[in-house]
Short mmCIF file of C-alpha atoms and ligand atoms in Angstrom, two decimals:
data_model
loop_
_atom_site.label_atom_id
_atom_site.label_comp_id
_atom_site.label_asym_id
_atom_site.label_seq_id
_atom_site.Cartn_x
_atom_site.Cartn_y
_atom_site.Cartn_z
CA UNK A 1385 0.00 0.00 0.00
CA UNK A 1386 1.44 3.11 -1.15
CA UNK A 1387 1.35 6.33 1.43
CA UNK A 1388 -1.59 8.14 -0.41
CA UNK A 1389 -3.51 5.04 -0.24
CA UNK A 1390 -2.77 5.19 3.32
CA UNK A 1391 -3.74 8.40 4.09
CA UNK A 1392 -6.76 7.98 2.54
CA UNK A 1393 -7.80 5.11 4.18
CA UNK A 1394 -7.10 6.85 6.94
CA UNK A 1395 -9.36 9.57 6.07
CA UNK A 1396 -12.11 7.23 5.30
CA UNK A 1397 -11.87 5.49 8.41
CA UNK A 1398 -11.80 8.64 10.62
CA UNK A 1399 -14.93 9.41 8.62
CA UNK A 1400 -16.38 6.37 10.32
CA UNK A 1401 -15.06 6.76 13.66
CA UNK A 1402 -12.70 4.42 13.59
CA UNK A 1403 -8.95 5.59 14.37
CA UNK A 1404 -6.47 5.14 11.37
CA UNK A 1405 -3.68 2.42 10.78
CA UNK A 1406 -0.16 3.41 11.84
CA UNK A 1407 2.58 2.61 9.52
CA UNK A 1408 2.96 -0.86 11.63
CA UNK A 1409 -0.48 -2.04 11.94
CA UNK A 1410 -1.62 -1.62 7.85
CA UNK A 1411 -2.27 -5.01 7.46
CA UNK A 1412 -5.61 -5.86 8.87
CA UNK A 1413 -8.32 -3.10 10.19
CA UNK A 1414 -8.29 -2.40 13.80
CA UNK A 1415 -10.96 -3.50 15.75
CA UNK A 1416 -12.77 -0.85 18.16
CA UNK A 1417 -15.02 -1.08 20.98
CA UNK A 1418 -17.24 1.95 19.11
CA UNK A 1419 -17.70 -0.58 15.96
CA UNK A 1420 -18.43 -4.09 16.91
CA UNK A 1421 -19.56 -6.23 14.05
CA UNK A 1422 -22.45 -7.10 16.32
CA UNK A 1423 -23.14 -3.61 16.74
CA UNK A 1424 -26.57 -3.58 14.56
CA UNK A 1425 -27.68 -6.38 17.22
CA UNK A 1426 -31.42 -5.73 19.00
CA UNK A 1427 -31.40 -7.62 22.59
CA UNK A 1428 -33.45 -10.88 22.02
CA UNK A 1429 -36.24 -11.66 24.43
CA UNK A 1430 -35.78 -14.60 27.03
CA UNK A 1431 -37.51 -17.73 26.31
CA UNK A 1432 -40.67 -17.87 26.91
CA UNK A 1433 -40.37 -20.49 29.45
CA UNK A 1434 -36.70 -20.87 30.64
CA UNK A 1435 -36.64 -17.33 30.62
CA UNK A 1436 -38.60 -17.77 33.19
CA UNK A 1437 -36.46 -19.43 35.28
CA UNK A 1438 -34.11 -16.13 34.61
CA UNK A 1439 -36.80 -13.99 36.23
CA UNK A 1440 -37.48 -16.53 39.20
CA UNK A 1441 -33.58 -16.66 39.88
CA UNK A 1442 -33.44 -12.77 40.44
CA UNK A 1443 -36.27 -12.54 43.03
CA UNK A 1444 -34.74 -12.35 46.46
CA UNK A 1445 -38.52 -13.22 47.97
CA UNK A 1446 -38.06 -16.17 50.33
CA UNK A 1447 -41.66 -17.09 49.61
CA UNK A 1448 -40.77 -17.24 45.20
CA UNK A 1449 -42.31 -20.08 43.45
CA UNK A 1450 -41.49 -21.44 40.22
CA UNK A 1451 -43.85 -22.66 38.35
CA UNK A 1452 -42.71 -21.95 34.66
CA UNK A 1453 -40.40 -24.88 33.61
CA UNK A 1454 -41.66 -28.57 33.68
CA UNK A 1455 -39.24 -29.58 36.29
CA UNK A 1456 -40.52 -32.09 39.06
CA UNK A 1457 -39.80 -31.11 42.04
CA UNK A 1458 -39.98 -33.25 45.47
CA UNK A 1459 -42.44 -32.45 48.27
CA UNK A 1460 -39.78 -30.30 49.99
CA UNK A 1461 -39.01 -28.42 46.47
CA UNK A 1462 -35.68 -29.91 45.43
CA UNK A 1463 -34.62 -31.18 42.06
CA UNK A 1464 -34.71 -35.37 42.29
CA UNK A 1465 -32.69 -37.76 40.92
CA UNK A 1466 -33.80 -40.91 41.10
CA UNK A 1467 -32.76 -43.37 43.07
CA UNK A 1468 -32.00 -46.23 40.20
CA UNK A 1469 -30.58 -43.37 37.94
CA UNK A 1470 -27.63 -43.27 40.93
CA UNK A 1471 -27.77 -46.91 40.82
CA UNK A 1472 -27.04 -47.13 37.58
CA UNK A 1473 -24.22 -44.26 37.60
CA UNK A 1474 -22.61 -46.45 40.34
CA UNK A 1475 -22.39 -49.46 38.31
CA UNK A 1476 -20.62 -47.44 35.44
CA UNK A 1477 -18.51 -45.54 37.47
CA UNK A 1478 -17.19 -49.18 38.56
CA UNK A 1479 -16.84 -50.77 35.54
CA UNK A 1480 -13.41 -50.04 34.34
CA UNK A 1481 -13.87 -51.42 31.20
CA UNK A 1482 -16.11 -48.62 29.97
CA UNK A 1483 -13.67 -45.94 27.78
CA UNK A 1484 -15.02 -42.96 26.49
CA UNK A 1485 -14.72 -43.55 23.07
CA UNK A 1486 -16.89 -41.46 20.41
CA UNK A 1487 -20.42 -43.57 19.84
CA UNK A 1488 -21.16 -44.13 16.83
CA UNK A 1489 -23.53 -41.06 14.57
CA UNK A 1490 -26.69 -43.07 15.57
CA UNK A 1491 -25.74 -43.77 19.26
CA UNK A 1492 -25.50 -46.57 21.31
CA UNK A 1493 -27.00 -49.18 19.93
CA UNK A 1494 -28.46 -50.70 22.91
CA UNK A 1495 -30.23 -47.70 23.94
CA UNK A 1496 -31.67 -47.81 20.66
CA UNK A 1497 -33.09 -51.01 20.74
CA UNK A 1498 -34.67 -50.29 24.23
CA UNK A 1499 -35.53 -47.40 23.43
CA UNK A 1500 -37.78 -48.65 20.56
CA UNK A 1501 -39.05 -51.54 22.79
CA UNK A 1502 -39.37 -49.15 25.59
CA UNK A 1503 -41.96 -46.84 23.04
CA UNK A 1504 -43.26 -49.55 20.63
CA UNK A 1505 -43.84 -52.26 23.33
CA UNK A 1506 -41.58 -55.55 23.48
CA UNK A 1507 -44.15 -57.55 20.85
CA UNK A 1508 -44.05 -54.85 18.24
CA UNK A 1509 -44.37 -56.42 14.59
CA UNK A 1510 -42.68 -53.26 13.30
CA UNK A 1511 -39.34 -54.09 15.41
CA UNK A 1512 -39.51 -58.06 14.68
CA UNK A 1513 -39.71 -57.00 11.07
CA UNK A 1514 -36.34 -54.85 11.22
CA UNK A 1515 -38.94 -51.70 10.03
CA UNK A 1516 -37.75 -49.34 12.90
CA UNK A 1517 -34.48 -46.98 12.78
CA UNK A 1518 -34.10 -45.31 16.01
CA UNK A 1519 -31.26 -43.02 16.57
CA UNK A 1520 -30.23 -41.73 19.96
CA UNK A 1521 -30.16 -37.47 19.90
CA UNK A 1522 -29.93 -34.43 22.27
CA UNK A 1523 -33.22 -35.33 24.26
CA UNK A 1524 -36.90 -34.35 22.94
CA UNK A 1525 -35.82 -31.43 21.02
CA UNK A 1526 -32.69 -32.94 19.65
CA UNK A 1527 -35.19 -36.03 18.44
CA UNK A 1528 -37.58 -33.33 16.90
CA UNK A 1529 -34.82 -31.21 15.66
CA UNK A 1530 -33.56 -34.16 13.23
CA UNK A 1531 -36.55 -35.45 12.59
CA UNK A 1532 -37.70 -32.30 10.90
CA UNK A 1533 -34.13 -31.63 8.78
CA UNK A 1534 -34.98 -35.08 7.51
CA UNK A 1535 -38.21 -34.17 6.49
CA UNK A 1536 -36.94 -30.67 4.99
CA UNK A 1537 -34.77 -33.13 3.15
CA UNK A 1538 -36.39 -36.09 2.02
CA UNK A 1539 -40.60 -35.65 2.56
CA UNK A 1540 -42.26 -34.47 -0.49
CA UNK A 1541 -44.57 -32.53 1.63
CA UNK A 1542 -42.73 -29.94 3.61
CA UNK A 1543 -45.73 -28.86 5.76
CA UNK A 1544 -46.26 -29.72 8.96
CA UNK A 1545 -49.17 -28.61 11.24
CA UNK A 1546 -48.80 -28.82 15.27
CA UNK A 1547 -51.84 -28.30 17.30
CA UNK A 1548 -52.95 -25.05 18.61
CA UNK A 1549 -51.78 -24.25 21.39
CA UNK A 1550 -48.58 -26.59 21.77
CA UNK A 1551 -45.10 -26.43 23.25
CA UNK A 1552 -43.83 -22.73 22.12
CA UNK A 1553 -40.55 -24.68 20.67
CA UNK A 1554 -42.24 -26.48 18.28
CA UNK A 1555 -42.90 -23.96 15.76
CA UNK A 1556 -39.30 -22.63 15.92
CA UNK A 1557 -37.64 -25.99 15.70
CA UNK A 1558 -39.74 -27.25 12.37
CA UNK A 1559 -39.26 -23.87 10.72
CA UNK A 1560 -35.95 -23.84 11.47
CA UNK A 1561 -35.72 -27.49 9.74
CA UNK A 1562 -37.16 -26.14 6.70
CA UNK A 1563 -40.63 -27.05 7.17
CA UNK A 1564 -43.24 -24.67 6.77
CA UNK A 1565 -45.45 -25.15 9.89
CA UNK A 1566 -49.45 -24.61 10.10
CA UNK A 1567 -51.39 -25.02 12.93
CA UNK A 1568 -54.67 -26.89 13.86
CA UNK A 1569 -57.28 -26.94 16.33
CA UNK A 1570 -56.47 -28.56 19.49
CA UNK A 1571 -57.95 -26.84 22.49
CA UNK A 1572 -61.57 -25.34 23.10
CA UNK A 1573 -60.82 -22.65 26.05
CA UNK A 1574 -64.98 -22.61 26.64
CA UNK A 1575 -64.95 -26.09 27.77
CA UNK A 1576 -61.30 -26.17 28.70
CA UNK A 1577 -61.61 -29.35 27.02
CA UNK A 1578 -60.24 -30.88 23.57
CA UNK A 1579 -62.17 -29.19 19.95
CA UNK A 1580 -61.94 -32.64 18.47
CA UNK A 1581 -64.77 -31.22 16.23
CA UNK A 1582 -61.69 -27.99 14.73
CA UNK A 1583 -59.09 -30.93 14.96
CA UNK A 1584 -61.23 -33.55 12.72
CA UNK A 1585 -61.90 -30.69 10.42
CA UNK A 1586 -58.56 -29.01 10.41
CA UNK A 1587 -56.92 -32.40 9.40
CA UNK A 1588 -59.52 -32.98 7.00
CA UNK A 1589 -58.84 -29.98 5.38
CA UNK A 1590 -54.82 -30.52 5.31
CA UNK A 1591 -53.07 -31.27 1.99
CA UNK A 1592 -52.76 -34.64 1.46
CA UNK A 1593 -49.32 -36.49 2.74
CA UNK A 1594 -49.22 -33.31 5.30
CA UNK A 1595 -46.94 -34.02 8.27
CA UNK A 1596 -48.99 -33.87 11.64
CA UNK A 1597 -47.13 -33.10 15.06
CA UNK A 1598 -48.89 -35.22 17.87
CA UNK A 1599 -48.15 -35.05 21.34
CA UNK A 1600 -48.26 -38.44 22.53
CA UNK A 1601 -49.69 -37.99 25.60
CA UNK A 1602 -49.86 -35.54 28.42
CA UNK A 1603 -50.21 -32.61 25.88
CA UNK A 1604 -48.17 -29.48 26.84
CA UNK A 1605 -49.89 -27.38 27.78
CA UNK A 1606 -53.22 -27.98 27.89
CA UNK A 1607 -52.96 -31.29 29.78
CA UNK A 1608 -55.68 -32.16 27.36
CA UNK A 1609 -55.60 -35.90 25.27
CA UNK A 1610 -57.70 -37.40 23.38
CA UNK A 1611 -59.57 -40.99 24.50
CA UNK A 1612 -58.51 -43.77 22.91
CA UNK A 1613 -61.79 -43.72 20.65
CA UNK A 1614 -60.53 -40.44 19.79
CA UNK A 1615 -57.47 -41.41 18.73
CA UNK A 1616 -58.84 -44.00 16.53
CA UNK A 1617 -60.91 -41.73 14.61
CA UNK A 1618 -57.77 -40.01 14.21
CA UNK A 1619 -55.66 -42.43 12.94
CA UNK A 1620 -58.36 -43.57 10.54
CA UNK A 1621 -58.83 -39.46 9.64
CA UNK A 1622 -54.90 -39.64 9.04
CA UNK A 1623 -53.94 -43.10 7.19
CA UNK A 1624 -57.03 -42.20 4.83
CA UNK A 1625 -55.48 -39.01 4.02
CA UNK A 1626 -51.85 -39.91 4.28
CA UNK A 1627 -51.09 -37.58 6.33
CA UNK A 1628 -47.55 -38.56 8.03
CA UNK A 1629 -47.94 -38.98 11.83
CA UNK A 1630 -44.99 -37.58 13.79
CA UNK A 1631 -45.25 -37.86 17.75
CA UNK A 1632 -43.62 -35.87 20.34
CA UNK A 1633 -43.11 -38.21 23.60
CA UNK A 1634 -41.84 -36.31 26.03
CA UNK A 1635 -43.58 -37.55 28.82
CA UNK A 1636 -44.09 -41.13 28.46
CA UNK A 1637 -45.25 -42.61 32.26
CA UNK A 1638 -46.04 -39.28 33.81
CA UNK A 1639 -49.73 -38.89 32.46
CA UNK A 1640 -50.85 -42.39 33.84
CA UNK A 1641 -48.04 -43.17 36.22
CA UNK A 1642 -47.88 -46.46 33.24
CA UNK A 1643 -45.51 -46.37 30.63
CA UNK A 1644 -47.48 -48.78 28.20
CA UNK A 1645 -50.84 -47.16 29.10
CA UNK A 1646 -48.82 -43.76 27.64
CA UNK A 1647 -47.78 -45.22 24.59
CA UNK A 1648 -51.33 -46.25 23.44
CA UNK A 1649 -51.69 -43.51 21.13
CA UNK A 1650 -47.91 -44.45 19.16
CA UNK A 1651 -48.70 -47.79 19.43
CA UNK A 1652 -52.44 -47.77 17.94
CA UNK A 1653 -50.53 -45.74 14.82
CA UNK A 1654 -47.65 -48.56 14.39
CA UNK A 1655 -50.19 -51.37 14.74
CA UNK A 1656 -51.89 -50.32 11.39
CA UNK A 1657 -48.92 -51.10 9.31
CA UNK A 1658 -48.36 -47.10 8.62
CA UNK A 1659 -45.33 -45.29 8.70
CA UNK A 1660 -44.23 -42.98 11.38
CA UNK A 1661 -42.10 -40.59 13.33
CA UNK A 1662 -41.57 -40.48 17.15
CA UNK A 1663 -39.19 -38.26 19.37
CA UNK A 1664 -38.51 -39.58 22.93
CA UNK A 1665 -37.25 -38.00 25.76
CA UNK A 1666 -35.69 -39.33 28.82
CA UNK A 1667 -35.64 -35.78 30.78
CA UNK A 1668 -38.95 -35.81 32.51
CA UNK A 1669 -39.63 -39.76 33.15
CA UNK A 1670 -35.95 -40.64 33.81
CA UNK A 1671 -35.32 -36.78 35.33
CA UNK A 1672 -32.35 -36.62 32.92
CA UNK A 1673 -32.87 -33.17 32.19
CA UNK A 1674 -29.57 -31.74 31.33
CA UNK A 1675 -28.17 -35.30 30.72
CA UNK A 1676 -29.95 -34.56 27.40
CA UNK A 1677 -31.05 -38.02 26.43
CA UNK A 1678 -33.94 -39.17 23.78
CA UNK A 1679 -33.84 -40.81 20.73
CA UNK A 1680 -35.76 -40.43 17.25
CA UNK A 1681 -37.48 -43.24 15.69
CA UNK A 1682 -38.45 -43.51 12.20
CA UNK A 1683 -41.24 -46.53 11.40
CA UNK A 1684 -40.92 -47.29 7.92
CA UNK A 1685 -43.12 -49.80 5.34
CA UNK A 1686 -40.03 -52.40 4.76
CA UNK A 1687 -36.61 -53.31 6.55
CA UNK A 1688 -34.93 -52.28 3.24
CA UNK A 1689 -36.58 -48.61 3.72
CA UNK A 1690 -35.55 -48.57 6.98
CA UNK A 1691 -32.13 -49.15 6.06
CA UNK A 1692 -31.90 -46.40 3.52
CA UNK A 1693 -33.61 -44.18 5.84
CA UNK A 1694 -31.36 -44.39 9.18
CA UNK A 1695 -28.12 -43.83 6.19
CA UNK A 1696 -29.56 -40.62 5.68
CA UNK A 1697 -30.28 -39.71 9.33
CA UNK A 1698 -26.33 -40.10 9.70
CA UNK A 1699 -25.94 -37.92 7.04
CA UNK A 1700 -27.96 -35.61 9.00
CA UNK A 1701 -26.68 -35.56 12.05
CA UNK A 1702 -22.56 -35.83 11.48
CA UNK A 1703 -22.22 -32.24 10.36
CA UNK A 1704 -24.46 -31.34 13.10
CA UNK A 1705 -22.97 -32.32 16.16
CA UNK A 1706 -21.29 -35.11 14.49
CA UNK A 1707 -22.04 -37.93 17.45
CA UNK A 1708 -24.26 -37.89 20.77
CA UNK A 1709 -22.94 -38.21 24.26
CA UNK A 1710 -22.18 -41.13 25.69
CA UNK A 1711 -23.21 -40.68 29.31
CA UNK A 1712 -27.46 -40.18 29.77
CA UNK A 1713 -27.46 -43.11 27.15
CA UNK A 1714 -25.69 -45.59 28.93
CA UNK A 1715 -27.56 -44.88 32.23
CA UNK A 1716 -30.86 -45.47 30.36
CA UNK A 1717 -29.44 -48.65 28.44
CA UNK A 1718 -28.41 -49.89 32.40
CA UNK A 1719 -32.21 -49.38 33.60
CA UNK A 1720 -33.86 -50.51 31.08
CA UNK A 1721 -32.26 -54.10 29.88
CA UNK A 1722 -32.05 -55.23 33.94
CA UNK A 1723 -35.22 -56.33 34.61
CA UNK A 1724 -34.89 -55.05 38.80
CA UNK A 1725 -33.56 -51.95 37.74
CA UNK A 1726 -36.38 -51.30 35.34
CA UNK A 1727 -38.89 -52.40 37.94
CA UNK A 1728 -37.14 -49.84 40.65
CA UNK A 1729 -38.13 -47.14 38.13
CA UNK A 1730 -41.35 -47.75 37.43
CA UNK A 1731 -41.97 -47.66 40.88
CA UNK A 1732 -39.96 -44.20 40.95
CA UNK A 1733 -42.05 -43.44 38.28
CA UNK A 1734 -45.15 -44.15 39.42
CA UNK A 1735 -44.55 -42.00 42.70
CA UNK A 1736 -43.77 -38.81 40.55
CA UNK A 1737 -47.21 -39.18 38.75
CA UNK A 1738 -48.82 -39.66 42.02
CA UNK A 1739 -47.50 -36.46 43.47
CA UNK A 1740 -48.20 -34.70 40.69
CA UNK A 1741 -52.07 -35.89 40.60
CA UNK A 1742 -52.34 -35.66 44.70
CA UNK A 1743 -51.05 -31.51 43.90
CA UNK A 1744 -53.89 -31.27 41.16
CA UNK A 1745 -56.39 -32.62 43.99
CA UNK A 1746 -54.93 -30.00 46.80
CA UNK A 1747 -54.83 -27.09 44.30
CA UNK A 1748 -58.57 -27.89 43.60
CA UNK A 1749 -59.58 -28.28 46.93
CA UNK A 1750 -57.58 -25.41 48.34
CA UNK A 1751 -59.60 -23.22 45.73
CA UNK A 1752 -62.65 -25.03 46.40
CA UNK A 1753 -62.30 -23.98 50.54
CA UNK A 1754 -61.41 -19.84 49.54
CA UNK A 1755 -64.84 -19.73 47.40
CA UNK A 1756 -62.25 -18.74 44.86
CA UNK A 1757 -65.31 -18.03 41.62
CA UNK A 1758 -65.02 -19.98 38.70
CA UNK A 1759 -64.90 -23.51 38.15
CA UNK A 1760 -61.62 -25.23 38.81
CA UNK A 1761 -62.30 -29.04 37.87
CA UNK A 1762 -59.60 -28.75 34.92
CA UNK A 1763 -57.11 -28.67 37.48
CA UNK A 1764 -58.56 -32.40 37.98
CA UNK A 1765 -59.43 -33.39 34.70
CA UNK A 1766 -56.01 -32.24 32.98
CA UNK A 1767 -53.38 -34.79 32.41
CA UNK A 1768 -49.58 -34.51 32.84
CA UNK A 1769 -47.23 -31.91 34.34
CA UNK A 1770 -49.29 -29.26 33.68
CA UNK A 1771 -52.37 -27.20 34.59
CA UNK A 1772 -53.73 -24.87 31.92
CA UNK A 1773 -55.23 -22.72 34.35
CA UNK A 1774 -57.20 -20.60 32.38
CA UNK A 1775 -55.49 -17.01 34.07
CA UNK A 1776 -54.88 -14.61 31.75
CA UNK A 1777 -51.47 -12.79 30.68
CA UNK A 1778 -52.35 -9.96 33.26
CA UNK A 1779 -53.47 -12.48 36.00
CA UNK A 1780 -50.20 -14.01 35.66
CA UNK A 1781 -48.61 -11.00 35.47
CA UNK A 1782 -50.02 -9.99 38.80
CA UNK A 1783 -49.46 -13.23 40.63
CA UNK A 1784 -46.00 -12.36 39.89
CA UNK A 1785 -45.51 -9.08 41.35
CA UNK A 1786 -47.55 -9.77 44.19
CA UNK A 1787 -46.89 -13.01 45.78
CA UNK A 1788 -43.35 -14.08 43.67
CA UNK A 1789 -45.16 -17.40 41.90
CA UNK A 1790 -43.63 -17.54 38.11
CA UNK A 1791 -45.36 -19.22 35.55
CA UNK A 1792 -46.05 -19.10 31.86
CA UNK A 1793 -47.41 -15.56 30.12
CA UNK A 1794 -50.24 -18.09 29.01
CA UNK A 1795 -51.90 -19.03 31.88
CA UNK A 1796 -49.39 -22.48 32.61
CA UNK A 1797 -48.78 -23.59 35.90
CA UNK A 1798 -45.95 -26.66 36.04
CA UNK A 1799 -47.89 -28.71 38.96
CA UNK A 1800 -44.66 -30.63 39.19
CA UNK A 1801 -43.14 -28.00 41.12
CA UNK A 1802 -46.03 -27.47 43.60
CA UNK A 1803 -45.60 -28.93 46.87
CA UNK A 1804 -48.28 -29.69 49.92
CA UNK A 1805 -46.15 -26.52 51.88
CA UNK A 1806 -46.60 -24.37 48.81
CA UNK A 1807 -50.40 -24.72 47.71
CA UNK A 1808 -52.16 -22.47 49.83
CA UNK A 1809 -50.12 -19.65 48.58
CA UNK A 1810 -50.49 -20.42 45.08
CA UNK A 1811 -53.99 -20.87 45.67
CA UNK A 1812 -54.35 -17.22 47.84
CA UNK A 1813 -52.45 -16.29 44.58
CA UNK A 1814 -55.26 -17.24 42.09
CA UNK A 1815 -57.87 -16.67 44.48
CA UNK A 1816 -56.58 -12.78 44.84
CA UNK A 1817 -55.51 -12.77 41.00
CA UNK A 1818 -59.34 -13.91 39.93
CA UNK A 1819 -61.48 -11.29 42.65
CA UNK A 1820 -58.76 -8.64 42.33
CA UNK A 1821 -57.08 -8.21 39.19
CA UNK A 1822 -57.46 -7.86 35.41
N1 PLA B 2313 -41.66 -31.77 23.72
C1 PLA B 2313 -42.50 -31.29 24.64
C2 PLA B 2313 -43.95 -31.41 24.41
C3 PLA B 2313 -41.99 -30.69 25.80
O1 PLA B 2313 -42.85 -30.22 26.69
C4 PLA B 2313 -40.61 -30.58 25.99
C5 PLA B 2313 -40.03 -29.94 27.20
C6 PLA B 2313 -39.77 -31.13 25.00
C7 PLA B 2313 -40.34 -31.71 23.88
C8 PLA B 2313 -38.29 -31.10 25.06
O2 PLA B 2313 -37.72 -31.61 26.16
P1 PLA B 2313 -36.20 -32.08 26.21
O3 PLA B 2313 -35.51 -31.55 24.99
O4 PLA B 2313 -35.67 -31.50 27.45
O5 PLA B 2313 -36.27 -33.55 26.21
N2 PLA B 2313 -40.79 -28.89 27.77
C9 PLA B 2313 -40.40 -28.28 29.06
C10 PLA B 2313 -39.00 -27.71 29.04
C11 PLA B 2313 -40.45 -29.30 30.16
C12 PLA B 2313 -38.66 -26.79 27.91
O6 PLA B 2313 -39.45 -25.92 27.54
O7 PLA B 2313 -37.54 -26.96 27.39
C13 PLA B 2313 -41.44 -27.20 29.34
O8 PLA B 2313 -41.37 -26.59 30.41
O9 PLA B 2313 -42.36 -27.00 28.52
#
């Protein structure tokens, strides 16, 4: 660079604020603190429902709830992990033979196979016919996350409706795949109950070989399924349409406290002979939150499908993150193939349902006792982690500032992380949020 060119970079660059190169530092432009690249940046809002968490973690209040993320929580408000999940950690912490070698791009291919069992039930015909690829990923939203690049990539029908309301990461994960996302009717806020009449129509109405996000059970966050006969008509709605079925299991054994009774509705699909998707998770049943365990299955027609299909999903997910972690996976692979060890947590299982159920029943009845107006039974009636209370943004808002209980903008309440010490004040919180504010 000659010293005219110089100077007039310099010129130019003064003209923007930035200081000018000395003689020694011409090479490459000097980076200031006025002129980040980032600069242009807006601040992104928190997550809807981690963020949260954010809020809840500020408060200094020594009465602050949180009630936002589906966490369970133990009678005296503490994180659990489960008994057989240390178990399990023991016994791999003692084997010396285990290395920590990279898995293969699909996983561990015994938590695969039990992981399949574990959704599909141990008699499937679709697994004795070699029909299933399952592939262990980063929990549920890892599992959804490839699901829907291989759709973006391979379905001839890149739309994909999720019910209205559902999880608030849905939408952003499947557009973010590629997949342009349209919603259906799912809830009916007058009868705080399911509009199977909207949802019939809605998927009637879909393009034909339309992808169709259903939440297996325990729908977040309505805590709203359909009954089995439901279900059916469904499936027959769907298959006669060819509309391609893709579940999100997140909480398989935490609506019923039963892990088969929870898999009815995946099951009911894969009896027919049709294809399928499912994501599991192991975070909420397994409390393997940040363990970030869950695997994607894909239910195809024929073995040799099947085949062809899980050679893509590699392709997939090695430029993604290449291979999963080795850890939550081999924990699950321990509980599940030892027949005590899977016994010890159902039971563990079983006991986090229960809680959760005997909360719904004190939340009702604590409302029940203030006169609190309105009528509460869909605290009873709802299924899963979750109450959909009904309170409005403002209500929620106000619960908030007055009595430090966080929750979802939309009304949400995770009754997971509700304890028998912590009711009445959630319930003097409704009860003041319903008589008193918006
Ligand atoms: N699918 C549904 C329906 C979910 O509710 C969640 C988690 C996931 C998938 C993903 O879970 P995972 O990736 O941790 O396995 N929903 C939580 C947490 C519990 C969250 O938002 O991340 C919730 O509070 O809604």
């Amino acid at each position: 660079m000659g010293s005219s060119d110089r100077s007039r970079l310099g010129a130019l660059l003064r003209h923007l604020g930035v200081e000018g190169p000395t003689s020694s530092s011409i090479s490459a432009f000097p980076t200031s603190a006025a002129h980040s690249a980032f600069s242009h940046l807006l601040q992104a809002p928190e997550d809807p429902i981690l963020g949260v968490t954010v809020a809840f973690n500020k408060d200094p209040s020594p009465v602050k709830l949180n009630l936002g993320v589906g966490a369970y929580r133990t009678e005296e408000g503490k994180p659990l992990v489960l008994n057989v999940v240390r178990r399990a950690e023991q016994q791999l912490v003692n084997d010396r033979s285990r290395v920590k070698e990279y898995l293969p791009i699909v996983g561990l291919a015994e938590f695969n196979k039990l992981s399949a069992k574990l959704i599909f039930g141990a008699d499937s015909p679709a697994i004795r016919e070699n029909r299933v690829t399952t592939v262990q990923c980063l929990s549920g939203t890892g599992s959804l996350r490839v699901g829907g690049e291989f759709l973006g990539r391979h379905y001839h029908q890149r739309i994909i409706y999720i019910p209205l309301p559902t999880w608030g990461n849905h939408p952003k994960v499947f557009t973010l795949a590629g997949l342009s996302v349209k919603t259906y009717r799912y809830y009916d806020p007058a009868t705080r109950g399911l509009n199977f009449q909207g949802l019939l129509e809605d998927l009637g109405t879909a393009p034909s070989g339309a992808i169709v996000l259903l939440h297996a059970c325990a729908h977040n966050p309505t805590g709203v399924d359909p009954t089995l006969e439901q279900w059916e008509q469904i499936r027959q709605l769907m298959r006669s349409k060819g509309l391609l079925p893709f579940f999100d299991s997140a909480y398989q054994g935490f609506a019923s406290g039963n892990l088969d009774a929870d898999a009815q509705s995946v099951r009911m699909f894969v009896a027919d002979g049709g294809e399928c998707l499912v994501a599991q998770s192991y975070a909420k049943n397994m409390g393997l939150y940040g363990e970030r365990v869950g695997a994607l299955s894909i239910v195809c027609n024929t073995a040799d499908v099947a085949g062809r299909v899980e050679s893509q999903l590699k392709l997939v997910i090695r430029p993604m993150y290449s291979n999963p972690p080795i850890h939550g996976a081999s924990i699950v692979a321990a509980i599940l193939k030892d027949r005590d060890m899977y016994n010890e947590w159902t039971i563990e299982l079983k006991a986090m349902a229960d809680r959760i159920i005997s909360m719904r029943h004190q939340l009702f009845d604590a409302l029940h006792a203030r006169g609190t107006p309105g009528d509460w039974s869909h605290i009873i009636k709802q299924i899963g982690m979750f109450t959909f209370t009904g309170l409005n943004s403002e209500q929620v808002a106000f619960m908030t500032k007055e009595f430090h209980i966080y929750m979802t903008s939309d009304g949400r309440i995770s009754m997971a992380g509700l304890s028998s010490t912590t009711v009445a004040h959630l319930a003097d919180a409704i009860h003041a949020a319903v008589t008193h504010a918006g």
